CSV table of C-alpha atoms in Angstrom, one decimal:
chain,number,residue,atom,x,y,z
A,1,MET,CA,0.0,0.0,0.0
A,2,LYS,CA,1.8,3.1,-1.2
A,3,LYS,CA,1.2,6.6,0.0
A,4,ILE,CA,-0.3,8.8,-2.8
A,5,ILE,CA,3.0,9.3,-4.7
A,6,SER,CA,4.7,6.2,-5.8
A,7,LEU,CA,7.4,5.3,-3.3
A,8,LEU,CA,9.7,4.0,-6.0
A,9,THR,CA,9.3,7.3,-7.9
A,10,LEU,CA,9.9,9.4,-4.8
A,11,VAL,CA,13.1,7.5,-3.8
A,12,SER,CA,14.3,7.7,-7.4
A,13,ILE,CA,13.7,11.4,-7.5
A,14,ILE,CA,15.6,11.9,-4.3
A,15,ALA,CA,18.5,9.6,-5.2
A,16,LEU,CA,18.9,10.8,-8.8
A,17,THR,CA,17.9,14.4,-9.0
A,18,GLY,CA,17.8,15.8,-5.5
A,19,VAL,CA,14.3,17.1,-6.0
A,20,GLY,CA,12.6,16.5,-2.6
A,21,VAL,CA,15.7,17.2,-0.6
A,22,LYS,CA,16.4,20.9,-0.1
A,23,GLN,CA,19.8,22.0,1.1
A,24,ASN,CA,20.1,25.6,2.3
A,25,ALA,CA,16.4,26.1,1.9
A,26,GLU,CA,15.1,29.6,1.5
A,27,SER,CA,13.4,31.1,4.5
A,28,ALA,CA,9.8,30.2,5.0
A,29,SER,CA,7.4,29.7,7.9
A,30,ARG,CA,8.1,26.6,10.0
A,31,VAL,CA,7.0,25.5,13.5
A,32,TYR,CA,9.3,23.0,15.2
A,33,THR,CA,7.8,20.7,17.9
A,34,ASN,CA,9.7,17.4,18.0
A,35,ALA,CA,13.2,16.0,17.4
A,36,GLY,CA,15.3,12.8,17.5
A,37,VAL,CA,19.0,12.6,17.9
A,38,ILE,CA,21.4,9.9,16.7
A,39,GLU,CA,25.1,9.4,16.2
A,40,VAL,CA,26.3,8.9,12.6
A,41,GLN,CA,29.9,8.0,11.9
A,42,GLY,CA,31.0,9.8,15.1
A,43,ASN,CA,28.9,12.9,14.4
A,44,THR,CA,25.8,13.9,16.4
A,45,ILE,CA,22.8,14.4,14.1
A,46,ALA,CA,19.4,15.9,15.1
A,47,VAL,CA,16.3,15.1,13.0
A,48,VAL,CA,13.6,17.8,13.5
A,49,VAL,CA,10.1,18.0,12.1
A,50,ASN,CA,8.1,21.1,11.3
A,51,GLY,CA,4.8,19.8,10.0
A,52,THR,CA,6.0,20.2,6.4
A,53,SER,CA,9.3,18.4,6.2
A,54,ILE,CA,12.1,16.9,8.2
A,55,GLU,CA,15.5,18.6,8.6
A,56,THR,CA,18.8,17.1,9.5
A,57,LEU,CA,21.0,19.3,11.7
A,58,SER,CA,24.6,18.6,12.8
A,59,ILE,CA,25.3,19.3,16.5
A,60,THR,CA,29.1,20.0,16.4
A,61,SER,CA,31.6,19.3,19.1
A,62,ASP,CA,32.1,23.0,19.6
A,63,ASN,CA,28.4,23.5,20.3
A,64,HIS,CA,27.0,24.8,17.0
A,65,ILE,CA,23.9,23.8,15.0
A,66,VAL,CA,24.6,23.4,11.3
A,67,LYS,CA,21.8,22.6,8.9
A,68,LEU,CA,22.6,19.7,6.5
A,69,ALA,CA,19.4,19.0,4.6
A,70,GLU,CA,15.7,19.2,4.4
A,71,ALA,CA,13.6,16.3,3.1
A,72,LEU,CA,10.3,17.2,1.5
A,73,ALA,CA,8.3,14.0,1.1
A,74,THR,CA,5.0,15.1,-0.5
A,75,GLY,CA,1.6,13.5,-0.5
A,76,ASN,CA,-1.9,14.0,0.6
A,77,GLY,CA,-2.0,14.4,4.4
A,78,ILE,CA,1.8,14.0,4.9
A,79,GLU,CA,2.6,16.3,7.8
A,80,PRO,CA,5.7,15.2,9.9
A,81,GLN,CA,4.8,15.4,13.6
A,82,ALA,CA,7.3,13.3,15.6
A,83,VAL,CA,10.6,11.4,15.2
A,84,TYR,CA,12.1,8.2,16.6
A,85,THR,CA,15.7,7.4,15.8
A,86,ARG,CA,17.7,4.3,16.3
A,87,ILE,CA,20.5,2.1,14.8
A,88,GLU,CA,18.9,-0.7,12.8
A,89,ASN,CA,21.1,-3.4,11.1
A,90,GLY,CA,24.0,-1.1,11.5
A,91,LYS,CA,22.3,1.8,9.8
A,92,PRO,CA,21.0,5.1,11.4
A,93,ILE,CA,17.3,5.2,10.9
A,94,ALA,CA,14.6,7.8,11.6
A,95,TYR,CA,10.9,6.8,11.8
A,96,ILE,CA,8.5,9.7,11.3
A,97,ALA,CA,4.9,9.9,12.5
A,98,ALA,CA,3.8,11.9,9.5
A,99,GLY,CA,0.1,12.5,9.9
A,100,ALA,CA,-1.5,10.2,7.2
A,101,ALA,CA,1.6,8.0,7.0
A,102,ILE,CA,4.4,6.4,8.9
A,103,GLN,CA,7.7,6.9,7.2
A,104,LYS,CA,11.2,5.5,7.5
A,105,TYR,CA,14.4,7.3,6.5
A,106,ASP,CA,17.9,6.1,6.1
A,107,LEU,CA,20.3,8.6,7.6
A,108,SER,CA,23.6,7.0,6.5
A,109,SER,CA,24.3,10.2,4.7
A,110,PRO,CA,22.7,12.9,6.9
A,111,ALA,CA,23.2,15.5,4.2
A,112,TRP,CA,21.1,13.4,1.9
A,113,PRO,CA,18.4,11.6,4.0
A,114,SER,CA,16.8,8.8,1.9
A,115,LEU,CA,13.2,7.8,2.2
A,116,VAL,CA,13.1,4.0,2.5
A,117,SER,CA,9.3,3.5,2.9
A,118,SER,CA,6.1,5.5,3.4
A,119,MET,CA,3.0,3.6,4.4
A,120,ASP,CA,-0.6,4.7,5.0
A,121,SER,CA,-1.2,4.8,8.8
A,122,PRO,CA,-4.1,2.6,10.0
A,123,LEU,CA,-4.3,4.9,13.0
A,124,GLY,CA,-5.7,7.9,11.2
A,125,PHE,CA,-3.7,11.1,11.7
A,126,THR,CA,-0.6,9.8,13.5
A,127,ARG,CA,1.3,12.1,15.8
A,128,GLY,CA,3.5,10.0,18.1
A,129,ILE,CA,6.2,7.4,17.5
A,130,THR,CA,8.6,5.4,19.6
A,131,GLY,CA,10.2,2.0,19.8
A,132,ARG,CA,12.6,-0.4,21.5
A,133,SER,CA,16.3,-0.7,20.8
A,134,ASP,CA,16.4,-4.5,21.2
A,135,ILE,CA,13.7,-5.8,18.9
A,136,PRO,CA,12.5,-4.8,15.3
A,137,LEU,CA,9.3,-3.2,16.4
A,138,ILE,CA,8.0,0.4,16.6
A,139,VAL,CA,5.0,1.9,18.3
A,140,ALA,CA,2.9,4.7,16.9
A,141,GLY,CA,-0.1,6.7,18.2
A,142,GLY,CA,-2.8,8.5,16.4
A,143,ASP,CA,-6.5,9.4,16.3
A,144,ARG,CA,-7.5,5.7,16.3
A,145,GLY,CA,-5.3,4.5,19.1
A,146,VAL,CA,-1.8,3.0,19.6
A,147,ALA,CA,-0.4,0.1,17.7
A,148,GLU,CA,2.7,-1.9,17.3
A,149,PHE,CA,4.4,-2.3,13.9
A,150,GLU,CA,7.1,-4.5,12.4
A,151,SER,CA,9.9,-2.1,11.6
A,152,THR,CA,11.0,-3.5,8.2
A,153,THR,CA,7.6,-3.5,6.5
A,154,ILE,CA,5.9,-1.0,8.8
A,155,MET,CA,2.9,-3.4,9.0
A,156,LYS,CA,0.8,-3.4,12.1
A,157,THR,CA,1.2,-6.5,14.3
A,158,ARG,CA,-1.2,-5.7,17.1
A,159,ASP,CA,-3.3,-2.9,18.7
A,160,LEU,CA,-2.2,-1.7,22.1
A,161,TRP,CA,-4.6,1.1,23.1
A,162,LYS,CA,-8.1,2.1,21.9
A,163,GLY,CA,-8.6,5.9,21.9
A,164,THR,CA,-6.9,9.0,20.6
A,165,ALA,CA,-3.2,9.2,21.5
A,166,TYR,CA,-0.9,12.2,21.0
A,167,GLY,CA,2.4,11.5,22.7
A,168,VAL,CA,3.8,7.9,23.2
A,169,ASP,CA,7.1,6.7,24.6
A,170,SER,CA,8.3,3.2,25.4
A,171,ASN,CA,11.3,1.6,27.2
A,172,ASP,CA,13.2,-1.7,26.4
A,173,ASN,CA,11.0,-3.6,28.9
A,174,GLY,CA,8.0,-3.0,26.6
A,175,GLU,CA,6.3,-0.6,29.0
A,176,ILE,CA,4.6,2.4,27.3
A,177,VAL,CA,3.3,5.8,28.4
A,178,ILE,CA,0.5,7.4,26.5
A,179,ASN,CA,-0.7,11.0,26.6
A,180,SER,CA,-4.2,11.4,25.3
A,181,PHE,CA,-6.8,14.2,25.3
A,182,ASN,CA,-7.9,13.8,28.9
A,183,THR,CA,-6.2,10.7,30.1
A,184,ALA,CA,-2.6,9.6,30.5
A,185,ALA,CA,-1.6,6.0,31.3
A,186,VAL,CA,1.4,3.6,31.7
A,187,LEU,CA,0.9,0.2,30.1
A,188,ASP,CA,2.9,-2.8,31.1
A,189,ARG,CA,4.3,-5.3,28.6
A,190,ASN,CA,0.9,-7.1,28.6
A,191,ASN,CA,-0.9,-3.9,27.7
A,192,ALA,CA,-2.6,-3.6,31.1
A,193,ALA,CA,-2.9,0.0,32.4
A,194,VAL,CA,-0.9,0.0,35.7
A,195,PHE,CA,-1.0,3.8,36.3
A,196,SER,CA,-3.3,6.5,35.0
A,197,GLY,CA,-4.0,10.1,35.5
A,198,THR,CA,-6.2,13.0,34.2
A,199,VAL,CA,-4.7,15.5,31.9
A,200,ARG,CA,-5.9,18.8,30.3
A,201,HIS,CA,-4.6,20.1,27.0
A,202,SER,CA,-5.4,23.2,25.0
A,203,GLU,CA,-2.9,22.0,22.4
A,204,PRO,CA,-3.0,18.2,22.7
A,205,VAL,CA,-1.4,17.6,19.3
A,206,ALA,CA,1.9,18.9,20.8
A,207,ALA,CA,1.8,16.7,23.9
A,208,ALA,CA,4.5,14.1,24.4
A,209,SER,CA,5.6,11.9,27.4
A,210,TYR,CA,8.6,10.1,28.8
A,211,ILE,CA,8.9,6.7,30.4
A,212,SER,CA,12.1,5.7,32.3
A,213,PRO,CA,13.8,2.3,32.0
A,214,SER,CA,12.2,1.4,35.4
A,215,GLY,CA,8.7,2.1,34.1
A,216,THR,CA,8.0,5.5,35.6
A,217,GLY,CA,5.8,7.6,33.4
A,218,TYR,CA,6.0,11.4,33.2
A,219,VAL,CA,3.4,13.3,31.3
A,220,ALA,CA,2.9,17.0,30.6
A,221,ASP,CA,-0.3,19.0,30.2
A,222,ASP,CA,-1.5,22.6,30.7
A,223,THR,CA,-1.2,22.2,34.5
A,224,GLY,CA,2.4,21.0,34.5
A,225,VAL,CA,4.2,17.7,34.8
A,226,GLN,CA,2.9,14.7,36.7
A,227,LYS,CA,4.7,11.5,37.7
A,228,LEU,CA,2.1,8.8,37.1
A,229,GLY,CA,1.4,6.5,40.1
A,230,ALA,CA,3.3,8.8,42.5
A,231,GLN,CA,0.9,11.7,43.1
A,232,VAL,CA,3.8,14.1,42.4
A,233,LYS,CA,3.3,17.1,40.2
A,234,PHE,CA,5.1,20.2,39.1
A,235,GLN,CA,2.8,23.2,38.4
A,236,SER,CA,3.1,25.2,35.2
A,237,GLN,CA,2.5,28.9,35.6
A,238,SER,CA,2.0,29.6,31.9
A,239,GLY,CA,-1.2,27.7,31.6
A,240,PHE,CA,0.4,25.4,28.9
A,241,GLY,CA,2.4,22.3,28.9
A,242,TYR,CA,3.9,20.3,26.0
A,243,ILE,CA,6.7,17.8,26.2
A,244,VAL,CA,8.7,16.2,29.0
A,245,ASP,CA,12.0,14.3,28.3
A,246,SER,CA,14.9,12.8,30.0
A,247,ILE,CA,17.9,10.5,29.5
A,248,ASP,CA,17.5,9.0,33.0
A,249,ASP,CA,20.5,10.9,34.5
A,250,GLY,CA,18.4,12.1,37.5
A,251,PHE,CA,16.6,15.0,35.8
A,252,VAL,CA,13.6,15.6,33.6
A,253,TYR,CA,13.1,18.6,31.3
A,254,PHE,CA,9.8,20.2,30.6
A,255,VAL,CA,8.6,23.0,28.2
A,256,ASN,CA,5.6,25.2,28.7
A,257,GLY,CA,5.8,27.8,26.1
A,258,TRP,CA,7.6,30.3,28.3
A,259,GLY,CA,10.8,28.2,28.4
A,260,VAL,CA,12.4,25.0,29.7
A,261,TYR,CA,12.4,23.7,33.3
A,262,LYS,CA,15.0,21.3,34.7
A,263,LEU,CA,13.4,19.1,37.4
A,264,ASP,CA,14.7,16.3,39.6
A,265,LYS,CA,12.9,13.0,39.6
A,266,ASN,CA,10.6,14.2,42.4
A,267,LEU,CA,9.7,17.1,40.1
A,268,GLN,CA,11.4,19.8,42.2
A,269,GLN,CA,12.7,22.7,40.1
A,270,VAL,CA,16.5,22.8,39.6
A,271,GLY,CA,16.7,25.4,36.9
A,272,PHE,CA,14.8,27.4,34.3
A,273,GLN,CA,15.7,29.1,31.0
A,274,THR,CA,13.3,31.6,29.4
A,275,ILE,CA,12.7,31.2,25.7
A,276,ASN,CA,9.7,33.3,24.8
A,277,GLN,CA,11.5,36.5,25.9
A,278,ILE,CA,14.3,35.7,23.5
A,279,GLY,CA,12.3,34.4,20.6
A,280,GLY,CA,9.8,31.6,20.0
A,281,TRP,CA,7.2,29.7,22.0
A,282,ALA,CA,8.8,26.5,23.5
A,283,ARG,CA,6.8,23.4,22.5
A,284,GLY,CA,9.5,20.8,22.2
A,285,VAL,CA,12.5,19.4,24.1
A,286,LYS,CA,15.0,16.7,23.4
A,287,VAL,CA,17.7,15.6,25.9
A,288,PHE,CA,20.7,13.7,24.6
A,289,ARG,CA,24.4,12.9,25.2
A,290,ALA,CA,26.9,14.2,22.7
A,291,TYR,CA,30.7,14.2,22.9
A,292,GLY,CA,30.6,13.1,26.5
A,293,LYS,CA,28.2,15.8,27.7
A,294,THR,CA,24.5,16.2,28.2
A,295,ARG,CA,22.8,18.6,25.8
A,296,VAL,CA,19.3,19.8,25.3
A,297,LEU,CA,17.4,20.9,22.2
A,298,ILE,CA,14.5,23.3,22.6
A,299,LEU,CA,12.1,23.6,19.7
A,300,ALA,CA,10.4,27.0,19.7
A,301,SER,CA,8.3,28.3,16.8
A,302,ASP,CA,10.8,28.7,13.9
A,303,ARG,CA,13.9,28.2,16.1
A,304,VAL,CA,15.9,25.4,17.6
A,305,TYR,CA,18.0,26.2,20.6
A,306,LEU,CA,21.0,24.2,21.8
A,307,LEU,CA,21.5,24.3,25.6
A,308,ASP,CA,23.9,22.6,28.1
A,309,ASP,CA,22.7,20.7,31.1
A,310,ASN,CA,22.6,23.9,33.2
A,311,LEU,CA,20.3,25.4,30.6
A,312,LEU,CA,22.8,27.9,29.2
A,313,ILE,CA,22.0,28.7,25.6
A,314,LEU,CA,25.0,27.6,23.4
A,315,ASP,CA,23.6,28.2,19.9
A,316,THR,CA,20.4,29.0,18.0
A,317,TYR,CA,19.2,27.8,14.6
A,318,GLN,CA,16.4,29.7,12.8
A,319,TYR,CA,14.8,28.5,9.5
């Protein structure tokens, strides 16, 4: 089942002519909300989505953001929403929740991302995507629920959750956290809801969650961040809440439009960096390790900020 435009044609276009991959694109309106980070041949590469395309950015060892390419996979309803990156059979891969489709890119050449496959999503408009590093499966969430997919063919293997899902995350134990319109839940590996909570979203499409290796689920909404099953909450003063992320180093990071908060695992504030007073409304955060250090990407309107683990801004990329 191919997605609107022939996949073979699209891959051929990208590979042979470059049409569909823009390098040094001209300025246009973009809104960044989600990112994935992966190491490619010793270089740290961020894959960011903006609802129209995906972009590859190099995060350099001297703390700069350098744009490499922009991939414009066209088709009815193709709107990149979220990214999941991993090494698969020795190759760096990015899976994209792309609205009407689930897409797979080969990032072996980050300056020339190659579309491997693009399949119609059985989940309706698909906004969230995640996976496990140890088995060839991915998990996606959309208007029609959450499902598991075989990663090679992107064919659905089983349903995991019935109901609209916005942000999904999983760990290598098979546990999943889901952020829905008014409910958040942690599912165990047998798909039983072990923890749940009530959430409230004015912009649910931008909501995403984090689950730790031990199975602790953190979800963000307009009231702040909550630790599911622990009755612990951090209150957001902006009246908005979007994404929470971590790399399990003792801290979680949360964006609420105004900026980014650094919280300990009991959701006590450790630090804050304003973003909206500098430029952009902070809707996305991605925490990662690069060159032996913790780094943080903040996605804010048409800008991507690079911060250190103390929330000092190191560089800014603007479309």
